[in-house]
Amino acid sequence: NATDLEIQSKADDSPLTKADLQANAVIETFLNKTPYPIISEETKNEAFAERKNWEHCWIVDPLDGTKEFIKRNGEFTVNIALCSNGIPILGVIYVPVSRELYYTDVHNGKSYKSVLDEHHQMNREFFGDTDLIAPSKTNTNKLRIVGSRSHMNQDTLDYIKAKEESFDEVEIVSKGSSLKFCLVAEGKADVYPRFAPTMEWDTAAGQAICMAVGLRVISRDTGENLIYNKE
């Protein structure tokens, strides 16, 4: 809808559309029925003094890839994660334009991609074996690096150049939003380097989906898994 593209600017100068706010309101009507508090990009969040006592919390980006939404290229997503003591234990990423739904069964170490019908409904059972996804096997000759359609800074270019010295072929796979995590989880890319600033709602759902298939989402500084509900 054209009215959804009325664009404002946030304090950090990133775009904000009506769709972000409306999607956030809808998502919160469901999550507010659970016993867990919510951290969302489009909500004034509690101070850390309050949040630090949360054992569980939802982390939500109601419209990840706002720039992609504005460009109408279809590469925007809805990200919802549930974290337990800082660790993502459930992740859902939905791509409204393609109707692709990525989700996890963390306890059994499985992630799935299901395509919903034209009404955005699942017309069969969730967690079907035919919808399982898995990362690709290691290829010592070719490396597929996920890049951003909106962010490709010098650090990323330097990273790519360094990898070109170690592999016979380096391919850049461009995607927007949290789809970059999904590409690695389903074996369409091998690594997703991120040097630009990022927020917890950008990564939590994607991390859950990746962790369920045996991948790690780590801090380059510490080498440790990213954790959530930080100060």
Short mmCIF file of C-alpha atoms in Angstrom, two decimals:
data_model
loop_
_atom_site.label_atom_id
_atom_site.label_comp_id
_atom_site.label_asym_id
_atom_site.label_seq_id
_atom_site.Cartn_x
_atom_site.Cartn_y
_atom_site.Cartn_z
CA ASN A 1 0.00 0.00 0.00
CA ALA A 2 1.40 3.41 -0.97
CA THR A 3 0.51 4.89 2.41
CA ASP A 4 2.79 2.35 4.07
CA LEU A 5 5.71 4.05 2.33
CA GLU A 6 5.33 7.38 4.14
CA ILE A 7 8.93 7.61 5.27
CA GLN A 8 10.20 9.20 8.47
CA SER A 9 13.75 9.24 9.85
CA LYS A 10 14.93 7.78 13.14
CA ALA A 11 17.49 9.45 15.39
CA ASP A 12 20.21 7.38 13.70
CA ASP A 13 18.97 8.63 10.30
CA SER A 14 17.75 5.19 9.18
CA PRO A 15 14.37 5.08 7.45
CA LEU A 16 11.15 4.28 9.29
CA THR A 17 7.88 3.54 7.50
CA LYS A 18 4.30 3.19 8.67
CA ALA A 19 4.64 -0.51 7.92
CA ASP A 20 7.30 -0.92 10.65
CA LEU A 21 4.99 0.52 13.28
CA GLN A 22 1.86 -1.27 12.11
CA ALA A 23 3.62 -4.62 11.91
CA ASN A 24 5.05 -4.09 15.37
CA ALA A 25 1.60 -3.40 16.78
CA VAL A 26 0.19 -6.60 15.27
CA ILE A 27 3.09 -8.76 16.47
CA GLU A 28 2.84 -7.38 19.99
CA THR A 29 -0.86 -8.29 20.21
CA PHE A 30 0.23 -11.94 19.96
CA LEU A 31 3.42 -11.82 22.02
CA ASN A 32 1.74 -9.88 24.83
CA LYS A 33 -0.34 -13.01 25.47
CA THR A 34 2.83 -14.85 26.52
CA PRO A 35 4.52 -14.44 29.93
CA TYR A 36 7.67 -13.03 28.32
CA PRO A 37 8.61 -9.35 27.89
CA ILE A 38 9.50 -7.93 24.48
CA ILE A 39 12.52 -6.09 23.11
CA SER A 40 11.57 -4.53 19.78
CA GLU A 41 13.17 -2.11 17.37
CA GLU A 42 9.99 -0.04 17.27
CA THR A 43 9.22 0.10 21.00
CA LYS A 44 10.71 2.13 23.81
CA ASN A 45 12.53 -0.65 25.64
CA GLU A 46 13.04 -1.06 29.37
CA ALA A 47 16.26 0.13 30.99
CA PHE A 48 18.92 -2.52 31.59
CA ALA A 49 18.36 -2.28 35.35
CA GLU A 50 14.95 -3.84 34.67
CA ARG A 51 15.91 -6.07 31.73
CA LYS A 52 18.87 -7.72 33.44
CA ASN A 53 16.45 -9.72 35.58
CA TRP A 54 14.66 -11.20 32.57
CA GLU A 55 15.30 -14.93 32.16
CA HIS A 56 13.35 -15.05 28.90
CA CYS A 57 12.46 -12.34 26.40
CA TRP A 58 11.26 -11.89 22.84
CA ILE A 59 13.46 -9.94 20.44
CA VAL A 60 11.57 -8.53 17.47
CA ASP A 61 12.30 -6.64 14.29
CA PRO A 62 8.87 -6.14 12.70
CA LEU A 63 10.39 -5.07 9.39
CA ASP A 64 14.06 -5.91 8.85
CA GLY A 65 15.43 -4.38 5.70
CA THR A 66 13.42 -1.18 5.62
CA LYS A 67 15.62 0.08 2.79
CA GLU A 68 14.78 -3.06 0.82
CA PHE A 69 11.06 -2.49 1.57
CA ILE A 70 11.28 1.06 0.28
CA LYS A 71 13.10 -0.14 -2.86
CA ARG A 72 10.36 -2.77 -3.35
CA ASN A 73 12.87 -5.52 -4.09
CA GLY A 74 11.10 -8.01 -1.81
CA GLU A 75 14.12 -8.70 0.41
CA PHE A 76 12.64 -7.55 3.70
CA THR A 77 11.72 -9.85 6.55
CA VAL A 78 9.94 -10.14 9.88
CA ASN A 79 12.28 -11.38 12.65
CA ILE A 80 11.05 -12.87 15.92
CA ALA A 81 13.28 -14.68 18.42
CA LEU A 82 12.81 -16.02 21.92
CA CYS A 83 15.92 -15.87 24.10
CA SER A 84 16.67 -17.72 27.32
CA ASN A 85 19.43 -16.25 29.49
CA GLY A 86 20.83 -14.47 26.45
CA ILE A 87 20.72 -17.47 24.10
CA PRO A 88 18.26 -17.65 21.15
CA ILE A 89 16.16 -20.78 21.60
CA LEU A 90 13.51 -20.07 18.96
CA GLY A 91 13.72 -18.13 15.74
CA VAL A 92 11.21 -17.25 13.04
CA ILE A 93 12.00 -15.25 9.90
CA TYR A 94 9.24 -14.54 7.40
CA VAL A 95 9.65 -13.12 3.91
CA PRO A 96 6.20 -11.67 3.07
CA VAL A 97 6.80 -11.16 -0.66
CA SER A 98 8.00 -14.71 -1.38
CA ARG A 99 5.91 -16.18 1.51
CA GLU A 100 8.96 -18.14 2.70
CA LEU A 101 8.93 -18.96 6.41
CA TYR A 102 12.15 -20.02 8.15
CA TYR A 103 11.81 -21.49 11.65
CA THR A 104 13.57 -23.73 14.15
CA ASP A 105 13.17 -26.84 16.22
CA VAL A 106 16.15 -26.03 18.42
CA HIS A 107 15.75 -28.99 20.80
CA ASN A 108 16.04 -31.45 17.91
CA GLY A 109 18.67 -29.43 16.04
CA LYS A 110 16.59 -28.76 12.94
CA SER A 111 15.57 -25.74 10.88
CA TYR A 112 12.94 -25.50 8.19
CA LYS A 113 11.81 -23.39 5.25
CA SER A 114 8.12 -23.59 4.36
CA VAL A 115 6.36 -21.67 1.61
CA LEU A 116 2.94 -20.41 2.70
CA ASP A 117 -0.08 -20.03 0.44
CA GLU A 118 -1.29 -16.79 -1.15
CA HIS A 119 -3.19 -15.99 2.06
CA HIS A 120 -0.01 -16.38 4.11
CA GLN A 121 -1.34 -19.56 5.70
CA MET A 122 0.39 -22.89 6.18
CA ASN A 123 -1.72 -25.44 4.29
CA ARG A 124 0.10 -28.48 5.63
CA GLU A 125 1.85 -29.53 8.83
CA PHE A 126 4.79 -27.57 10.18
CA PHE A 127 8.12 -29.36 10.78
CA GLY A 128 7.80 -31.61 7.75
CA ASP A 129 10.89 -33.49 6.59
CA THR A 130 10.50 -32.12 3.06
CA ASP A 131 11.00 -28.59 4.44
CA LEU A 132 14.24 -29.31 6.31
CA ILE A 133 17.21 -27.08 5.46
CA ALA A 134 20.92 -27.69 6.03
CA PRO A 135 24.18 -25.83 5.43
CA SER A 136 26.45 -26.88 2.59
CA LYS A 137 29.45 -29.13 2.98
CA THR A 138 32.86 -27.47 3.15
CA ASN A 139 34.28 -26.64 -0.27
CA THR A 140 38.00 -25.90 -0.17
CA ASN A 141 38.03 -24.46 -3.69
CA LYS A 142 35.07 -22.08 -3.69
CA LEU A 143 33.77 -19.72 -1.00
CA ARG A 144 30.38 -18.00 -1.25
CA ILE A 145 30.28 -14.85 0.84
CA VAL A 146 27.00 -13.16 1.68
CA GLY A 147 27.06 -9.40 1.22
CA SER A 148 24.48 -6.74 1.86
CA ARG A 149 22.59 -4.89 -0.82
CA SER A 150 22.73 -1.76 1.34
CA HIS A 151 26.05 -2.10 3.22
CA MET A 152 29.43 -3.02 1.71
CA ASN A 153 32.07 -1.09 3.63
CA GLN A 154 35.84 -1.15 3.28
CA ASP A 155 36.31 -3.73 6.05
CA THR A 156 34.03 -6.11 4.16
CA LEU A 157 35.88 -5.49 0.90
CA ASP A 158 39.20 -6.17 2.67
CA TYR A 159 37.77 -9.41 4.10
CA ILE A 160 36.71 -10.52 0.62
CA LYS A 161 40.13 -9.68 -0.82
CA ALA A 162 41.87 -11.73 1.89
CA LYS A 163 39.65 -14.73 1.16
CA GLU A 164 40.42 -14.45 -2.55
CA GLU A 165 44.01 -15.34 -1.69
CA SER A 166 42.91 -18.57 0.03
CA PHE A 167 40.30 -19.89 -2.39
CA ASP A 168 40.32 -20.61 -6.11
CA GLU A 169 36.99 -18.84 -6.46
CA VAL A 170 35.12 -16.37 -4.26
CA GLU A 171 31.50 -15.59 -5.12
CA ILE A 172 29.56 -12.71 -3.61
CA VAL A 173 25.90 -13.47 -2.90
CA SER A 174 23.96 -10.26 -2.32
CA LYS A 175 20.87 -10.22 -0.11
CA GLY A 176 19.17 -7.75 2.17
CA SER A 177 17.92 -8.13 5.74
CA SER A 178 18.15 -11.33 7.82
CA LEU A 179 17.90 -13.37 4.61
CA LYS A 180 21.69 -13.39 4.77
CA PHE A 181 21.54 -15.78 7.73
CA CYS A 182 18.97 -17.92 5.94
CA LEU A 183 21.19 -18.31 2.87
CA VAL A 184 23.97 -19.80 4.99
CA ALA A 185 21.57 -21.99 6.98
CA GLU A 186 20.08 -23.49 3.81
CA GLY A 187 23.41 -24.02 2.05
CA LYS A 188 23.18 -21.27 -0.56
CA ALA A 189 26.19 -19.43 0.90
CA ASP A 190 29.09 -20.31 3.18
CA VAL A 191 29.85 -17.31 5.37
CA TYR A 192 28.27 -13.98 6.34
CA PRO A 193 30.79 -11.39 7.56
CA ARG A 194 29.36 -8.26 9.16
CA PHE A 195 31.59 -5.30 10.00
CA ALA A 196 28.97 -2.55 10.10
CA PRO A 197 27.03 -1.84 13.33
CA THR A 198 24.17 -4.19 14.04
CA MET A 199 21.41 -4.52 16.61
CA GLU A 200 20.18 -7.53 18.56
CA TRP A 201 16.89 -7.67 16.63
CA ASP A 202 18.88 -7.92 13.38
CA THR A 203 20.59 -11.16 14.40
CA ALA A 204 18.69 -13.07 17.11
CA ALA A 205 16.21 -14.97 14.91
CA GLY A 206 18.84 -15.70 12.27
CA GLN A 207 21.22 -16.96 14.92
CA ALA A 208 18.61 -19.37 16.27
CA ILE A 209 18.01 -20.77 12.78
CA CYS A 210 21.74 -21.11 12.12
CA MET A 211 22.54 -22.65 15.51
CA ALA A 212 19.86 -25.29 15.02
CA VAL A 213 21.68 -26.58 11.92
CA GLY A 214 25.10 -26.59 13.60
CA LEU A 215 26.41 -23.17 12.59
CA ARG A 216 27.80 -20.49 14.89
CA VAL A 217 27.16 -16.76 14.89
CA ILE A 218 30.14 -15.29 16.65
CA SER A 219 31.67 -11.98 17.62
CA ARG A 220 34.78 -11.37 15.58
CA ASP A 221 36.33 -9.66 18.63
CA THR A 222 35.80 -12.50 21.11
CA GLY A 223 35.19 -15.59 18.96
CA GLU A 224 32.19 -16.35 21.19
CA ASN A 225 28.53 -16.77 20.26
CA LEU A 226 26.55 -13.53 20.24
CA ILE A 227 24.44 -13.10 23.36
CA TYR A 228 21.28 -11.06 23.84
CA ASN A 229 19.55 -8.67 26.20
CA LYS A 230 22.89 -6.95 26.78
CA GLU A 231 23.30 -3.62 28.50
#
